[in-house]
Amino acid sequence: MNFFEFPAAELDFFSQAGHLEGRQLSLEVLDRAGVFVVRGLLPAQRAASYLQAYEAALTEGSAKARQNHLTEVSFELDSPLAKVLFEPEFAALAAQIFERGAGLHNIRVVRKDENNREPVFVHQDSPYCLGFFERYSAFLALTPCGAQNGGLFVYPGTHHLGYLGDAGAIHGDLTNQLYRFTPELGPGDCLLMHSAIWHGSTRHESSVPRVMYDIQIQPVVDPSSMISLSERPLSKWRLRLENKEIFSTSRVQRGTTVSK
């Protein structure tokens, strides 16, 4: 028996102006929608300082774009770019989501510019992560990020459908029935998104680069947490290995990572 069902009344709620954003996080809406935009999480001037740090790290080589993942720029946790994790506003946000302690699953910069303009197909992040499924990405904008320069779009509520059992592009005839949320972010705004939510990104059609952090946060006790973002200790059960280090044979996760 096949079925795909969802409450239409929830889509009406999500589509009403202002319900999915605010200066303060609504945990109720985040749980309900799986997505929320915190406006002005960091002051624009501080966001600009991190953009400068990002550009400097690219120039000196301490931050590097992955060869098989044109949108992803990686860096080490001792980089000045990682100091954003301990900004008081971000630390407070993580603590609000995970009151028993937050941990870091991953941090990177995701960018689009004249070298990478392509849109990204609709997918969920859960298949590409280790550990538990209770995880959020905090997309912290360092430049304007919106529909014209490759910004993210999200289908609110789809995290309630859970893990889909595979990794890949989700059929358009499913998403056509849902509400599509494409927020316009300014520097310092933060888009929170559950790892199981369906999302993608638009084509970069602008001269303005799209640069944002992608910071994946989760309960500190998740076995894949890299570091604690609180005073709570990491779990004594820890696992963070590559697919080939875990399985002798498996259904390979196609693409291993997905662009944003």
PDB file of C-alpha atoms in Angstrom:
ATOM      1  CA  MET A   1       0.000   0.000   0.000  1.00  0.00           C
ATOM      2  CA  ASN A   2       1.462   3.360  -1.063  1.00  0.00           C
ATOM      3  CA  PHE A   3       0.466   6.724   0.350  1.00  0.00           C
ATOM      4  CA  PHE A   4       1.735  10.295   0.734  1.00  0.00           C
ATOM      5  CA  GLU A   5      -0.312  12.379   3.146  1.00  0.00           C
ATOM      6  CA  PHE A   6       0.148  15.663   4.963  1.00  0.00           C
ATOM      7  CA  PRO A   7      -2.140  18.179   6.748  1.00  0.00           C
ATOM      8  CA  ALA A   8      -3.117  20.936   4.316  1.00  0.00           C
ATOM      9  CA  ALA A   9      -3.879  23.245   7.238  1.00  0.00           C
ATOM     10  CA  GLU A  10      -0.195  23.170   8.192  1.00  0.00           C
ATOM     11  CA  LEU A  11       0.800  24.332   4.696  1.00  0.00           C
ATOM     12  CA  ASP A  12      -1.616  27.246   5.064  1.00  0.00           C
ATOM     13  CA  PHE A  13       0.043  28.163   8.365  1.00  0.00           C
ATOM     14  CA  PHE A  14       3.566  27.960   6.912  1.00  0.00           C
ATOM     15  CA  SER A  15       2.637  30.156   3.943  1.00  0.00           C
ATOM     16  CA  GLN A  16       1.381  33.090   6.040  1.00  0.00           C
ATOM     17  CA  ALA A  17       3.815  35.993   6.064  1.00  0.00           C
ATOM     18  CA  GLY A  18       6.095  36.128   9.087  1.00  0.00           C
ATOM     19  CA  HIS A  19       5.220  32.751  10.596  1.00  0.00           C
ATOM     20  CA  LEU A  20       8.616  31.227   9.833  1.00  0.00           C
ATOM     21  CA  GLU A  21      10.861  34.090  10.929  1.00  0.00           C
ATOM     22  CA  GLY A  22      11.541  36.544  13.706  1.00  0.00           C
ATOM     23  CA  ARG A  23      14.177  38.254  15.818  1.00  0.00           C
ATOM     24  CA  GLN A  24      13.805  35.499  18.414  1.00  0.00           C
ATOM     25  CA  LEU A  25      13.631  31.757  17.737  1.00  0.00           C
ATOM     26  CA  SER A  26      10.256  30.100  18.273  1.00  0.00           C
ATOM     27  CA  LEU A  27      10.918  26.509  19.325  1.00  0.00           C
ATOM     28  CA  GLU A  28       7.252  25.716  18.756  1.00  0.00           C
ATOM     29  CA  VAL A  29       7.399  26.853  15.126  1.00  0.00           C
ATOM     30  CA  LEU A  30      10.792  25.216  14.580  1.00  0.00           C
ATOM     31  CA  ASP A  31       9.391  21.898  15.762  1.00  0.00           C
ATOM     32  CA  ARG A  32       6.249  22.368  13.686  1.00  0.00           C
ATOM     33  CA  ALA A  33       7.900  23.572  10.460  1.00  0.00           C
ATOM     34  CA  GLY A  34      11.420  22.179  10.753  1.00  0.00           C
ATOM     35  CA  VAL A  35      12.701  25.567   9.624  1.00  0.00           C
ATOM     36  CA  PHE A  36      12.955  29.065  11.088  1.00  0.00           C
ATOM     37  CA  VAL A  37      14.841  32.240  10.149  1.00  0.00           C
ATOM     38  CA  VAL A  38      16.383  34.143  13.062  1.00  0.00           C
ATOM     39  CA  ARG A  39      16.779  37.672  11.787  1.00  0.00           C
ATOM     40  CA  GLY A  40      19.938  39.505  12.837  1.00  0.00           C
ATOM     41  CA  LEU A  41      21.436  36.691  14.887  1.00  0.00           C
ATOM     42  CA  LEU A  42      24.821  38.386  14.408  1.00  0.00           C
ATOM     43  CA  PRO A  43      25.185  42.115  13.812  1.00  0.00           C
ATOM     44  CA  ALA A  44      25.933  42.834  10.150  1.00  0.00           C
ATOM     45  CA  GLN A  45      29.324  44.332  11.052  1.00  0.00           C
ATOM     46  CA  ARG A  46      30.384  41.132  12.796  1.00  0.00           C
ATOM     47  CA  ALA A  47      29.140  39.048   9.868  1.00  0.00           C
ATOM     48  CA  ALA A  48      31.283  41.249   7.609  1.00  0.00           C
ATOM     49  CA  SER A  49      34.342  40.485   9.752  1.00  0.00           C
ATOM     50  CA  TYR A  50      33.784  36.757   9.219  1.00  0.00           C
ATOM     51  CA  LEU A  51      33.416  37.341   5.483  1.00  0.00           C
ATOM     52  CA  GLN A  52      36.811  39.059   5.550  1.00  0.00           C
ATOM     53  CA  ALA A  53      38.264  36.139   7.514  1.00  0.00           C
ATOM     54  CA  TYR A  54      36.822  33.732   4.942  1.00  0.00           C
ATOM     55  CA  GLU A  55      38.366  35.658   2.030  1.00  0.00           C
ATOM     56  CA  ALA A  56      41.723  35.836   3.827  1.00  0.00           C
ATOM     57  CA  ALA A  57      41.656  32.106   4.578  1.00  0.00           C
ATOM     58  CA  LEU A  58      40.990  31.328   0.921  1.00  0.00           C
ATOM     59  CA  THR A  59      43.895  33.541  -0.143  1.00  0.00           C
ATOM     60  CA  GLU A  60      46.380  32.030   2.298  1.00  0.00           C
ATOM     61  CA  GLY A  61      45.128  28.479   1.714  1.00  0.00           C
ATOM     62  CA  SER A  62      43.919  27.597   5.209  1.00  0.00           C
ATOM     63  CA  ALA A  63      40.399  27.288   3.775  1.00  0.00           C
ATOM     64  CA  LYS A  64      40.010  25.174   0.654  1.00  0.00           C
ATOM     65  CA  ALA A  65      37.266  24.340  -1.788  1.00  0.00           C
ATOM     66  CA  ARG A  66      36.752  20.621  -2.291  1.00  0.00           C
ATOM     67  CA  GLN A  67      37.581  19.443  -5.799  1.00  0.00           C
ATOM     68  CA  ASN A  68      34.469  17.285  -6.145  1.00  0.00           C
ATOM     69  CA  HIS A  69      32.175  19.711  -4.297  1.00  0.00           C
ATOM     70  CA  LEU A  70      32.426  23.174  -5.794  1.00  0.00           C
ATOM     71  CA  THR A  71      30.187  24.883  -3.255  1.00  0.00           C
ATOM     72  CA  GLU A  72      31.939  23.591  -0.126  1.00  0.00           C
ATOM     73  CA  VAL A  73      34.864  25.355   1.515  1.00  0.00           C
ATOM     74  CA  SER A  74      36.403  23.432   4.406  1.00  0.00           C
ATOM     75  CA  PHE A  75      38.704  24.563   7.211  1.00  0.00           C
ATOM     76  CA  GLU A  76      40.089  23.243  10.487  1.00  0.00           C
ATOM     77  CA  LEU A  77      38.572  23.915  13.883  1.00  0.00           C
ATOM     78  CA  ASP A  78      41.580  26.031  14.891  1.00  0.00           C
ATOM     79  CA  SER A  79      40.813  28.449  12.026  1.00  0.00           C
ATOM     80  CA  PRO A  80      39.562  31.962  12.889  1.00  0.00           C
ATOM     81  CA  LEU A  81      36.492  30.998  10.873  1.00  0.00           C
ATOM     82  CA  ALA A  82      35.524  28.455  13.537  1.00  0.00           C
ATOM     83  CA  LYS A  83      35.359  31.143  16.237  1.00  0.00           C
ATOM     84  CA  VAL A  84      31.775  31.791  15.126  1.00  0.00           C
ATOM     85  CA  LEU A  85      30.830  28.659  17.095  1.00  0.00           C
ATOM     86  CA  PHE A  86      31.546  30.508  20.318  1.00  0.00           C
ATOM     87  CA  GLU A  87      29.927  33.814  19.507  1.00  0.00           C
ATOM     88  CA  PRO A  88      27.539  34.384  22.430  1.00  0.00           C
ATOM     89  CA  GLU A  89      24.524  34.761  20.151  1.00  0.00           C
ATOM     90  CA  PHE A  90      25.225  31.485  18.369  1.00  0.00           C
ATOM     91  CA  ALA A  91      26.040  29.645  21.599  1.00  0.00           C
ATOM     92  CA  ALA A  92      22.734  30.840  23.095  1.00  0.00           C
ATOM     93  CA  LEU A  93      20.834  29.701  20.004  1.00  0.00           C
ATOM     94  CA  ALA A  94      22.395  26.218  20.131  1.00  0.00           C
ATOM     95  CA  ALA A  95      21.628  25.968  23.851  1.00  0.00           C
ATOM     96  CA  GLN A  96      18.017  26.953  23.224  1.00  0.00           C
ATOM     97  CA  ILE A  97      17.566  24.143  20.701  1.00  0.00           C
ATOM     98  CA  PHE A  98      19.408  21.496  22.727  1.00  0.00           C
ATOM     99  CA  GLU A  99      18.870  22.435  26.356  1.00  0.00           C
ATOM    100  CA  ARG A 100      20.718  19.294  27.555  1.00  0.00           C
ATOM    101  CA  GLY A 101      23.816  20.406  25.634  1.00  0.00           C
ATOM    102  CA  ALA A 102      24.719  20.954  21.963  1.00  0.00           C
ATOM    103  CA  GLY A 103      27.495  19.325  19.976  1.00  0.00           C
ATOM    104  CA  LEU A 104      29.028  20.037  16.579  1.00  0.00           C
ATOM    105  CA  HIS A 105      28.512  17.586  13.742  1.00  0.00           C
ATOM    106  CA  ASN A 106      30.189  19.703  11.055  1.00  0.00           C
ATOM    107  CA  ILE A 107      31.078  23.255  10.067  1.00  0.00           C
ATOM    108  CA  ARG A 108      31.897  24.556   6.602  1.00  0.00           C
ATOM    109  CA  VAL A 109      31.239  27.479   4.284  1.00  0.00           C
ATOM    110  CA  VAL A 110      28.963  26.917   1.289  1.00  0.00           C
ATOM    111  CA  ARG A 111      29.304  29.390  -1.550  1.00  0.00           C
ATOM    112  CA  LYS A 112      27.998  30.089  -5.032  1.00  0.00           C
ATOM    113  CA  ASP A 113      29.543  32.549  -7.448  1.00  0.00           C
ATOM    114  CA  GLU A 114      30.542  32.881 -11.090  1.00  0.00           C
ATOM    115  CA  ASN A 115      32.427  29.574 -10.831  1.00  0.00           C
ATOM    116  CA  ASN A 116      29.435  27.578  -9.644  1.00  0.00           C
ATOM    117  CA  ARG A 117      25.990  28.758 -10.655  1.00  0.00           C
ATOM    118  CA  GLU A 118      24.071  25.488 -10.846  1.00  0.00           C
ATOM    119  CA  PRO A 119      20.939  24.797  -8.786  1.00  0.00           C
ATOM    120  CA  VAL A 120      20.891  21.876  -6.348  1.00  0.00           C
ATOM    121  CA  PHE A 121      18.220  19.186  -6.554  1.00  0.00           C
ATOM    122  CA  VAL A 122      15.705  18.648  -3.767  1.00  0.00           C
ATOM    123  CA  HIS A 123      17.052  16.290  -1.108  1.00  0.00           C
ATOM    124  CA  GLN A 124      17.352  15.765   2.633  1.00  0.00           C
ATOM    125  CA  ASP A 125      20.615  15.748   4.601  1.00  0.00           C
ATOM    126  CA  SER A 126      19.924  12.809   6.921  1.00  0.00           C
ATOM    127  CA  PRO A 127      21.386  10.130   4.596  1.00  0.00           C
ATOM    128  CA  TYR A 128      24.706  11.973   4.466  1.00  0.00           C
ATOM    129  CA  CYS A 129      25.229  12.178   8.235  1.00  0.00           C
ATOM    130  CA  LEU A 130      26.369   9.826  10.997  1.00  0.00           C
ATOM    131  CA  GLY A 131      24.693   9.334  14.351  1.00  0.00           C
ATOM    132  CA  PHE A 132      21.154  10.204  15.379  1.00  0.00           C
ATOM    133  CA  PHE A 133      18.554  12.040  13.301  1.00  0.00           C
ATOM    134  CA  GLU A 134      17.921  14.972  15.660  1.00  0.00           C
ATOM    135  CA  ARG A 135      20.163  17.541  13.983  1.00  0.00           C
ATOM    136  CA  TYR A 136      19.830  21.070  12.605  1.00  0.00           C
ATOM    137  CA  SER A 137      21.845  23.050  10.090  1.00  0.00           C
ATOM    138  CA  ALA A 138      22.367  26.696  10.956  1.00  0.00           C
ATOM    139  CA  PHE A 139      22.942  28.562   7.695  1.00  0.00           C
ATOM    140  CA  LEU A 140      24.456  31.854   8.816  1.00  0.00           C
ATOM    141  CA  ALA A 141      24.587  34.349   5.952  1.00  0.00           C
ATOM    142  CA  LEU A 142      27.769  36.354   5.351  1.00  0.00           C
ATOM    143  CA  THR A 143      26.455  37.965   2.154  1.00  0.00           C
ATOM    144  CA  PRO A 144      22.912  38.508   0.873  1.00  0.00           C
ATOM    145  CA  CYS A 145      21.507  35.038   0.117  1.00  0.00           C
ATOM    146  CA  GLY A 146      18.280  34.659  -1.811  1.00  0.00           C
ATOM    147  CA  ALA A 147      16.471  33.391  -4.876  1.00  0.00           C
ATOM    148  CA  GLN A 148      18.603  35.375  -7.347  1.00  0.00           C
ATOM    149  CA  ASN A 149      22.038  34.301  -6.149  1.00  0.00           C
ATOM    150  CA  GLY A 150      21.579  30.622  -5.381  1.00  0.00           C
ATOM    151  CA  GLY A 151      19.802  30.761  -2.036  1.00  0.00           C
ATOM    152  CA  LEU A 152      18.187  27.843  -0.265  1.00  0.00           C
ATOM    153  CA  PHE A 153      14.535  26.879  -0.547  1.00  0.00           C
ATOM    154  CA  VAL A 154      12.828  24.597   1.943  1.00  0.00           C
ATOM    155  CA  TYR A 155       9.597  22.593   2.125  1.00  0.00           C
ATOM    156  CA  PRO A 156       8.391  23.233   5.699  1.00  0.00           C
ATOM    157  CA  GLY A 157       6.999  20.294   7.619  1.00  0.00           C
ATOM    158  CA  THR A 158       8.636  17.579   5.538  1.00  0.00           C
ATOM    159  CA  HIS A 159      10.934  16.605   8.409  1.00  0.00           C
ATOM    160  CA  HIS A 160       7.859  14.920   9.913  1.00  0.00           C
ATOM    161  CA  LEU A 161       8.116  12.348   7.100  1.00  0.00           C
ATOM    162  CA  GLY A 162      11.463  11.172   8.515  1.00  0.00           C
ATOM    163  CA  TYR A 163      14.349   9.471   6.781  1.00  0.00           C
ATOM    164  CA  LEU A 164      13.384   8.485   3.233  1.00  0.00           C
ATOM    165  CA  GLY A 165      15.472   5.290   3.071  1.00  0.00           C
ATOM    166  CA  ASP A 166      17.923   6.418   0.380  1.00  0.00           C
ATOM    167  CA  ALA A 167      19.827   9.464  -0.882  1.00  0.00           C
ATOM    168  CA  GLY A 168      19.009  11.292  -4.086  1.00  0.00           C
ATOM    169  CA  ALA A 169      16.775  13.784  -5.896  1.00  0.00           C
ATOM    170  CA  ILE A 170      13.178  13.838  -4.661  1.00  0.00           C
ATOM    171  CA  HIS A 171      10.452  13.646  -7.313  1.00  0.00           C
ATOM    172  CA  GLY A 172       8.964  16.971  -8.360  1.00  0.00           C
ATOM    173  CA  ASP A 173       5.434  15.567  -8.378  1.00  0.00           C
ATOM    174  CA  LEU A 174       5.776  15.235  -4.586  1.00  0.00           C
ATOM    175  CA  THR A 175       7.182  18.711  -3.920  1.00  0.00           C
ATOM    176  CA  ASN A 176       4.654  20.369  -6.246  1.00  0.00           C
ATOM    177  CA  GLN A 177       2.007  19.624  -3.619  1.00  0.00           C
ATOM    178  CA  LEU A 178       3.915  21.382  -0.832  1.00  0.00           C
ATOM    179  CA  TYR A 179       4.634  24.964   0.234  1.00  0.00           C
ATOM    180  CA  ARG A 180       8.059  26.181  -0.902  1.00  0.00           C
ATOM    181  CA  PHE A 181       9.794  28.693   1.380  1.00  0.00           C
ATOM    182  CA  THR A 182      12.640  30.735  -0.159  1.00  0.00           C
ATOM    183  CA  PRO A 183      13.787  33.288   2.414  1.00  0.00           C
ATOM    184  CA  GLU A 184      15.865  36.320   1.533  1.00  0.00           C
ATOM    185  CA  LEU A 185      18.715  36.470   4.039  1.00  0.00           C
ATOM    186  CA  GLY A 186      20.922  39.413   4.858  1.00  0.00           C
ATOM    187  CA  PRO A 187      24.372  39.213   6.482  1.00  0.00           C
ATOM    188  CA  GLY A 188      23.929  37.984  10.036  1.00  0.00           C
ATOM    189  CA  ASP A 189      20.571  36.273   9.434  1.00  0.00           C
ATOM    190  CA  CYS A 190      20.433  32.569  10.283  1.00  0.00           C
ATOM    191  CA  LEU A 191      18.268  29.919   8.613  1.00  0.00           C
ATOM    192  CA  LEU A 192      17.724  26.918  10.900  1.00  0.00           C
ATOM    193  CA  MET A 193      16.750  23.685   9.157  1.00  0.00           C
ATOM    194  CA  HIS A 194      16.152  20.142  10.402  1.00  0.00           C
ATOM    195  CA  SER A 195      18.395  17.543   8.739  1.00  0.00           C
ATOM    196  CA  ALA A 196      15.410  15.523   7.496  1.00  0.00           C
ATOM    197  CA  ILE A 197      13.652  18.447   5.795  1.00  0.00           C
ATOM    198  CA  TRP A 198      13.370  18.501   1.996  1.00  0.00           C
ATOM    199  CA  HIS A 199      15.321  21.369   0.462  1.00  0.00           C
ATOM    200  CA  GLY A 200      17.442  22.535  -2.477  1.00  0.00           C
ATOM    201  CA  SER A 201      18.927  25.738  -3.849  1.00  0.00           C
ATOM    202  CA  THR A 202      18.286  28.004  -6.811  1.00  0.00           C
ATOM    203  CA  ARG A 203      20.579  28.824  -9.706  1.00  0.00           C
ATOM    204  CA  HIS A 204      23.051  31.663  -9.127  1.00  0.00           C
ATOM    205  CA  GLU A 205      21.909  34.412 -11.510  1.00  0.00           C
ATOM    206  CA  SER A 206      23.527  37.403  -9.836  1.00  0.00           C
ATOM    207  CA  SER A 207      26.875  39.179  -9.637  1.00  0.00           C
ATOM    208  CA  VAL A 208      26.612  38.944  -5.842  1.00  0.00           C
ATOM    209  CA  PRO A 209      28.311  35.819  -4.416  1.00  0.00           C
ATOM    210  CA  ARG A 210      26.295  33.712  -2.012  1.00  0.00           C
ATOM    211  CA  VAL A 211      28.420  32.910   1.021  1.00  0.00           C
ATOM    212  CA  MET A 212      27.064  31.296   4.185  1.00  0.00           C
ATOM    213  CA  TYR A 213      28.151  29.054   7.010  1.00  0.00           C
ATOM    214  CA  ASP A 214      26.590  25.607   7.216  1.00  0.00           C
ATOM    215  CA  ILE A 215      26.923  24.622  10.879  1.00  0.00           C
ATOM    216  CA  GLN A 216      25.357  21.296  11.797  1.00  0.00           C
ATOM    217  CA  ILE A 217      24.458  21.101  15.469  1.00  0.00           C
ATOM    218  CA  GLN A 218      23.025  18.182  17.421  1.00  0.00           C
ATOM    219  CA  PRO A 219      22.730  16.815  20.980  1.00  0.00           C
ATOM    220  CA  VAL A 220      26.158  16.705  22.590  1.00  0.00           C
ATOM    221  CA  VAL A 221      25.599  12.994  23.375  1.00  0.00           C
ATOM    222  CA  ASP A 222      25.325  12.128  19.667  1.00  0.00           C
ATOM    223  CA  PRO A 223      28.212   9.687  19.002  1.00  0.00           C
ATOM    224  CA  SER A 224      29.308  11.692  15.948  1.00  0.00           C
ATOM    225  CA  SER A 225      29.723  15.026  17.775  1.00  0.00           C
ATOM    226  CA  MET A 226      33.160  16.484  17.061  1.00  0.00           C
ATOM    227  CA  ILE A 227      33.245  18.910  19.981  1.00  0.00           C
ATOM    228  CA  SER A 228      30.925  20.079  22.739  1.00  0.00           C
ATOM    229  CA  LEU A 229      29.371  23.510  22.291  1.00  0.00           C
ATOM    230  CA  SER A 230      28.338  23.591  25.932  1.00  0.00           C
ATOM    231  CA  GLU A 231      29.668  22.620  29.333  1.00  0.00           C
ATOM    232  CA  ARG A 232      28.283  19.105  28.880  1.00  0.00           C
ATOM    233  CA  PRO A 233      30.796  16.367  27.984  1.00  0.00           C
ATOM    234  CA  LEU A 234      30.784  14.317  24.808  1.00  0.00           C
ATOM    235  CA  SER A 235      29.413  10.782  24.894  1.00  0.00           C
ATOM    236  CA  LYS A 236      31.793   7.969  25.830  1.00  0.00           C
ATOM    237  CA  TRP A 237      30.348   6.104  22.830  1.00  0.00           C
ATOM    238  CA  ARG A 238      31.873   7.820  19.807  1.00  0.00           C
ATOM    239  CA  LEU A 239      31.859   6.953  16.112  1.00  0.00           C
ATOM    240  CA  ARG A 240      33.064   9.066  13.229  1.00  0.00           C
ATOM    241  CA  LEU A 241      34.434   6.899  10.412  1.00  0.00           C
ATOM    242  CA  GLU A 242      34.185   6.979   6.637  1.00  0.00           C
ATOM    243  CA  ASN A 243      31.705   4.657   4.939  1.00  0.00           C
ATOM    244  CA  LYS A 244      34.476   2.358   3.743  1.00  0.00           C
ATOM    245  CA  GLU A 245      35.894   2.170   7.280  1.00  0.00           C
ATOM    246  CA  ILE A 246      32.578   0.933   8.666  1.00  0.00           C
ATOM    247  CA  PHE A 247      31.259  -1.403   5.964  1.00  0.00           C
ATOM    248  CA  SER A 248      32.957  -4.187   4.061  1.00  0.00           C
ATOM    249  CA  THR A 249      30.064  -3.976   1.580  1.00  0.00           C
ATOM    250  CA  SER A 250      27.091  -1.605   1.556  1.00  0.00           C
ATOM    251  CA  ARG A 251      24.581   0.348  -0.464  1.00  0.00           C
ATOM    252  CA  VAL A 252      26.869   3.288  -1.134  1.00  0.00           C
ATOM    253  CA  GLN A 253      25.478   6.722  -0.342  1.00  0.00           C
ATOM    254  CA  ARG A 254      25.437   8.253  -3.805  1.00  0.00           C
ATOM    255  CA  GLY A 255      27.574  11.376  -4.054  1.00  0.00           C
ATOM    256  CA  THR A 256      28.730  11.191  -0.384  1.00  0.00           C
ATOM    257  CA  THR A 257      27.880  14.893  -0.032  1.00  0.00           C
ATOM    258  CA  VAL A 258      25.385  17.209  -1.656  1.00  0.00           C
ATOM    259  CA  SER A 259      26.007  20.814  -2.645  1.00  0.00           C
ATOM    260  CA  LYS A 260      23.942  23.557  -1.114  1.00  0.00           C
TER     261      LYS A 260
END
